[in-house]
Amino acid sequence: MMSEQKIAFITGANRGIGFETAKKLGKLGIFPVIGSRNEESGKAAVEKLKAEGIESDFIKFDVSDKKDYTSAYEYFDKKFGKLDILINNAGVSYEGDPVSSFGNEVPVSGISEEALRDTMEANFFAVVFSTQVLLPLIRKSDAGRIVNVSSTLGSLNMLSDPSSSVYGIKMFGYSTSKTALNSFTVHLANELKNTAIKVNSIHPGWIHTELGGSAAPMTPEDGASTSVLLATLPADGPTGGYFHLDETIGW
Ligand SMILES: NC(=O)c1ccc[n+]([C@@H]2O[C@H](COP(=O)([O-])OP(=O)(O)OC[C@H]3O[C@@H](n4cnc5c(N)ncnc54)[C@H](OP(=O)(O)O)[C@@H]3O)[C@@H](O)[C@H]2O)c1
């Protein structure tokens, strides 16, 4: 039977921005399902939310394991009959964080094939193919929302502007994966423009997590705000956009 409550699936929600996103959605009365590749840390996240009075669930979801896409489909189909919110949050960097990347002397000409392919796999291909699997369930929602957690490091506008804060950050593989993710956002939003589903890219801010590094000025809680805003857009909200909070970012 179709659940009345809104159901959200957040990938990579066992820690960092994803965990805080699950918490904020839970506080809004939305049921968060935590995707985590590690069972122990997924279950621990559910327990932490429970201690804050938030009911949630966990499913094992490794973005590089296609069997997990099918298992996720089956879980949401059987338990809820739909999926209202998909937050493609899990992400990797094999080039350090923005500050440490400055020590990278050959970021483009010397990036290893493995680092580039593995980054594209996790941050781009996995998002495309897992979203394809889950999309039929999002179509069953009366207000489907897909949030692709990108970065200003995916903005070609900003990366090519010498006055921008990200100009010169040497994370070629990571940046390219987020640029590709932004392309997915634009193309999928276009395909779905006559449906109730909205698809947007977001930049969470520069956030103090393992990926963002210790010099980052913002907390994971801050970082969750934009994901939550776009996950809970009203029917007349935007689709096919790129946002930090309610500000538009140039592609
Ligand atoms: N932090 C920033 O300043 C910043 C800025 C712009 C964009 N972002 C984006 O925000 C998102 C969240 O990053 P974060 O800062 O919260 O990083 P984080 O604390 O390092 O967390 C990354 C999350 O992704 C998960 N993950 C990595 N590989 C995975 C895989 N193969 N399958 C499933 N989950 C996987 C991690 O799981 P494990 O615990 O198992 O490793 C973890 O839950 C990422 O997409 C990142 O690119 C972050």
Coordinates of C-alpha atoms and ligand atoms in Angstrom, one line a residue:
M1 CA 0.0 0.0 0.0
M2 CA 1.2 3.5 -0.8
S3 CA 2.5 5.4 2.2
E4 CA 0.9 8.7 3.1
Q5 CA 4.1 10.0 4.7
K6 CA 6.8 11.4 2.5
I7 CA 9.7 9.0 2.0
A8 CA 13.3 10.2 1.3
F9 CA 16.3 8.2 0.3
I10 CA 19.7 9.8 1.0
T11 CA 22.8 8.0 -0.3
G12 CA 26.0 8.2 1.8
A13 CA 23.9 9.3 4.8
N14 CA 25.8 7.5 7.5
R15 CA 28.0 10.6 8.1
G16 CA 28.8 14.1 6.9
I17 CA 26.3 16.2 5.0
G18 CA 24.1 13.2 4.2
F19 CA 23.5 12.3 7.8
E20 CA 22.6 15.9 8.7
T21 CA 20.2 15.9 5.6
A22 CA 18.5 12.8 6.9
K23 CA 18.2 14.4 10.4
K24 CA 16.7 17.7 9.0
L25 CA 14.2 15.8 6.8
G26 CA 13.2 13.6 9.7
K27 CA 12.6 16.7 11.8
L28 CA 10.2 17.9 9.1
G29 CA 8.1 14.7 9.4
I30 CA 9.6 13.1 6.3
F31 CA 10.8 9.4 6.8
P32 CA 14.5 9.3 6.0
V33 CA 16.0 6.1 4.6
I34 CA 19.8 6.1 5.1
G35 CA 21.9 4.6 2.3
S36 CA 25.2 3.4 3.6
R37 CA 27.8 1.0 2.1
N38 CA 28.8 -0.1 5.6
E39 CA 26.1 -1.9 7.5
E40 CA 27.5 -1.0 11.0
S41 CA 27.7 2.7 10.3
G42 CA 24.3 2.7 8.6
K43 CA 22.7 1.1 11.7
A44 CA 24.6 3.4 14.0
A45 CA 23.2 6.4 12.1
V46 CA 19.6 5.1 12.6
E47 CA 20.3 4.7 16.3
K48 CA 21.7 8.3 16.5
L49 CA 18.5 9.6 14.8
K50 CA 16.4 7.5 17.2
A51 CA 18.1 9.2 20.1
E52 CA 16.9 12.5 18.7
G53 CA 13.3 11.2 18.4
I54 CA 13.5 10.6 14.6
E55 CA 12.4 7.3 13.2
S56 CA 14.4 6.2 10.1
D57 CA 15.6 3.1 8.4
F58 CA 18.8 2.0 6.8
I59 CA 19.5 0.0 3.6
K60 CA 22.9 -1.2 2.4
F61 CA 23.7 0.9 -0.6
D62 CA 27.2 0.9 -2.2
V63 CA 27.0 3.2 -5.2
S64 CA 29.5 1.0 -7.0
D65 CA 27.4 -2.2 -6.6
K66 CA 24.6 -2.4 -9.1
K67 CA 22.9 -5.2 -7.1
D68 CA 22.2 -2.6 -4.4
Y69 CA 20.2 -0.5 -6.9
T70 CA 17.8 -3.4 -7.5
S71 CA 17.6 -4.2 -3.7
A72 CA 16.8 -0.5 -3.1
Y73 CA 14.1 -0.6 -5.7
E74 CA 12.6 -3.7 -4.1
Y75 CA 12.8 -2.3 -0.6
F76 CA 11.0 1.0 -1.5
D77 CA 8.4 -0.8 -3.7
K78 CA 7.5 -3.3 -1.1
K79 CA 7.6 -1.1 2.0
F80 CA 6.2 2.2 0.6
G81 CA 5.0 1.7 -3.0
K82 CA 6.8 4.9 -4.0
L83 CA 9.8 7.2 -3.4
D84 CA 9.2 10.9 -2.9
I85 CA 12.7 12.3 -2.5
L86 CA 16.0 11.0 -3.8
I87 CA 19.1 12.8 -2.7
N88 CA 22.2 11.6 -4.6
N89 CA 24.6 12.7 -1.9
A90 CA 27.3 10.0 -1.7
G91 CA 30.5 11.3 -3.2
V92 CA 34.3 10.7 -3.3
S93 CA 37.5 12.7 -4.0
Y94 CA 40.7 10.9 -4.8
E95 CA 42.6 14.2 -5.1
G96 CA 42.4 15.4 -1.5
D97 CA 40.4 18.4 -0.3
P98 CA 40.4 21.9 -1.9
V99 CA 43.3 23.1 0.3
S100 CA 45.5 20.0 0.1
S101 CA 44.9 19.9 -3.7
F102 CA 47.1 23.0 -4.1
G103 CA 50.1 20.7 -3.5
N104 CA 49.1 18.7 -6.6
E105 CA 51.7 19.7 -9.3
V106 CA 50.2 17.8 -12.2
P107 CA 46.4 17.8 -11.5
V108 CA 45.3 17.4 -15.2
S109 CA 48.3 16.2 -17.2
G110 CA 49.3 13.6 -14.5
I111 CA 46.0 12.4 -13.1
S112 CA 46.0 8.6 -13.0
E113 CA 43.5 6.7 -15.1
E114 CA 42.3 4.9 -12.0
A115 CA 41.7 8.1 -10.0
L116 CA 39.8 9.7 -12.9
R117 CA 37.7 6.6 -13.7
D118 CA 36.9 5.8 -10.1
T119 CA 35.8 9.3 -9.4
M120 CA 33.6 9.4 -12.5
E121 CA 32.2 6.0 -11.5
A122 CA 31.1 7.1 -8.0
N123 CA 30.1 10.7 -8.6
F124 CA 28.5 10.4 -12.0
F125 CA 27.8 7.0 -13.5
A126 CA 26.5 5.5 -10.3
V127 CA 24.1 8.5 -9.9
V128 CA 22.8 8.1 -13.5
F129 CA 22.3 4.3 -13.3
S130 CA 20.8 4.1 -9.8
T131 CA 18.5 7.0 -10.6
Q132 CA 17.3 5.2 -13.7
V133 CA 16.4 2.1 -11.5
L134 CA 14.6 4.2 -8.9
L135 CA 12.8 6.6 -11.2
P136 CA 9.7 4.4 -11.7
L137 CA 9.0 4.7 -8.0
I138 CA 9.6 8.5 -8.0
R139 CA 7.1 8.7 -10.8
K140 CA 4.6 7.2 -8.3
S141 CA 5.0 10.1 -5.9
D142 CA 2.7 13.1 -6.4
A143 CA 5.7 15.5 -5.8
G144 CA 8.9 13.7 -6.7
R145 CA 12.1 15.5 -6.0
I146 CA 15.6 14.5 -7.1
V147 CA 18.6 16.4 -5.6
N148 CA 22.0 15.9 -7.1
V149 CA 24.7 17.0 -4.6
S150 CA 27.1 18.7 -6.8
S151 CA 29.7 21.5 -6.0
T152 CA 30.8 24.8 -7.2
L153 CA 33.9 22.8 -8.3
G154 CA 31.6 21.5 -11.1
S155 CA 30.8 25.0 -12.4
L156 CA 32.8 25.7 -15.6
N157 CA 31.7 29.4 -15.2
M158 CA 33.4 29.7 -11.9
L159 CA 36.4 27.5 -12.7
S160 CA 37.3 29.6 -15.7
D161 CA 36.8 32.9 -13.9
P162 CA 40.1 34.2 -12.3
S163 CA 38.2 36.2 -9.8
S164 CA 36.2 33.2 -8.5
S165 CA 36.8 31.5 -5.2
V166 CA 37.3 28.1 -6.9
Y167 CA 39.7 29.3 -9.6
G168 CA 42.9 27.3 -9.4
I169 CA 41.6 24.5 -7.1
K170 CA 43.4 21.5 -8.5
M171 CA 40.8 18.7 -8.3
F172 CA 40.4 17.9 -12.0
G173 CA 38.7 14.5 -11.6
Y174 CA 36.4 15.6 -8.9
S175 CA 35.4 18.8 -10.7
T176 CA 34.8 16.9 -14.0
S177 CA 32.5 14.4 -12.2
K178 CA 30.4 17.2 -10.8
T179 CA 30.2 19.0 -14.2
A180 CA 29.0 15.7 -15.7
L181 CA 26.5 15.4 -12.8
N182 CA 25.2 18.9 -13.6
S183 CA 24.7 17.8 -17.2
F184 CA 22.6 14.9 -15.9
T185 CA 20.5 17.3 -13.9
V186 CA 19.8 19.5 -16.9
H187 CA 19.0 16.6 -19.2
L188 CA 16.8 14.7 -16.7
A189 CA 14.9 17.8 -15.7
N190 CA 14.2 18.4 -19.4
E191 CA 13.0 14.8 -19.9
L192 CA 10.7 15.2 -16.9
K193 CA 9.5 18.7 -17.4
N194 CA 5.9 17.7 -18.0
T195 CA 5.7 15.6 -14.8
A196 CA 5.5 16.5 -11.1
I197 CA 9.2 15.6 -10.6
K198 CA 11.8 18.3 -10.1
V199 CA 15.5 17.7 -10.6
N200 CA 18.1 20.1 -9.3
S201 CA 21.8 20.3 -8.6
I202 CA 23.0 21.9 -5.4
H203 CA 26.2 23.1 -3.8
P204 CA 26.2 22.6 0.0
G205 CA 28.8 25.2 0.8
W206 CA 32.4 24.5 1.8
I207 CA 31.8 22.0 4.7
H208 CA 34.0 20.6 7.4
T209 CA 33.8 16.9 6.6
E210 CA 36.3 14.3 5.5
L211 CA 35.8 15.3 1.9
G212 CA 35.7 19.1 2.5
G213 CA 38.8 19.1 4.8
S214 CA 39.5 20.7 8.2
A215 CA 39.9 24.2 6.8
A216 CA 36.3 24.4 5.7
P217 CA 34.3 27.1 7.6
M218 CA 30.8 25.5 7.6
T219 CA 29.3 22.6 9.5
P220 CA 27.7 19.5 8.0
E221 CA 24.4 20.8 9.5
D222 CA 24.9 24.0 7.4
G223 CA 25.7 21.8 4.4
A224 CA 22.4 20.0 4.7
S225 CA 20.3 23.1 4.3
T226 CA 20.4 23.4 0.5
S227 CA 19.6 19.7 0.0
V228 CA 16.6 20.0 2.3
L229 CA 15.4 23.2 0.6
L230 CA 15.5 21.6 -2.9
A231 CA 14.0 18.3 -1.6
T232 CA 11.0 20.1 -0.2
L233 CA 10.3 22.5 -3.1
P234 CA 6.7 23.5 -3.6
A235 CA 4.9 22.6 -6.9
D236 CA 5.8 25.9 -8.4
G237 CA 9.4 25.6 -7.5
P238 CA 12.3 25.4 -10.0
T239 CA 13.6 22.4 -11.9
G240 CA 16.8 22.0 -13.9
G241 CA 18.6 24.5 -11.7
Y242 CA 21.9 24.8 -9.8
F243 CA 21.6 26.3 -6.3
H244 CA 23.3 27.2 -3.1
L245 CA 20.5 27.9 -0.7
D246 CA 18.1 30.1 -2.8
E247 CA 20.9 31.5 -5.0
T248 CA 21.5 30.3 -8.5
I249 CA 25.0 29.2 -9.5
G250 CA 26.2 29.7 -13.0
W251 CA 26.8 26.4 -14.8
Ligands
LIG1 N1 32.3 18.9 2.1 C1 32.3 19.9 1.2 O1 32.8 21.0 1.3 C2 31.5 19.6 -0.1 C3 31.4 20.7 -1.0 C4 30.7 20.5 -2.2 C5 30.1 19.3 -2.4 N2 30.2 18.3 -1.5 C6 29.5 17.0 -1.8 O2 28.7 16.6 -0.7 C7 28.4 15.2 -0.7 C8 28.7 14.7 0.7 O3 30.0 14.9 1.0 P1 30.5 15.1 2.5 O4 31.3 16.4 2.6 O5 29.5 14.9 3.5 O6 31.6 13.9 2.6 P2 32.0 12.8 3.6 O7 31.7 13.2 5.0 O8 33.3 12.3 3.2 O9 30.9 11.7 3.3 C9 30.9 11.0 2.1 C10 29.7 10.0 2.1 O10 29.7 9.3 0.9 C11 29.8 7.9 1.1 N3 30.3 7.1 0.1 C12 31.6 7.2 -0.5 N4 31.7 6.3 -1.4 C13 30.6 5.5 -1.4 C14 30.1 4.4 -2.1 N5 30.9 3.8 -3.0 N6 28.9 3.9 -1.9 C15 28.1 4.5 -1.0 N7 28.5 5.6 -0.2 C16 29.7 6.1 -0.5 C17 30.6 7.8 2.4 O11 30.4 6.5 3.0 P3 31.6 5.8 3.9 O12 31.4 6.4 5.3 O13 31.3 4.4 3.8 O14 32.9 6.2 3.4 C18 30.0 9.0 3.2 O15 28.7 8.6 3.8 C19 29.4 14.6 -1.7 O16 28.7 14.4 -2.9 C20 30.4 15.8 -2.0 O17 31.0 15.7 -3.3 C21 30.9 18.4 -0.3

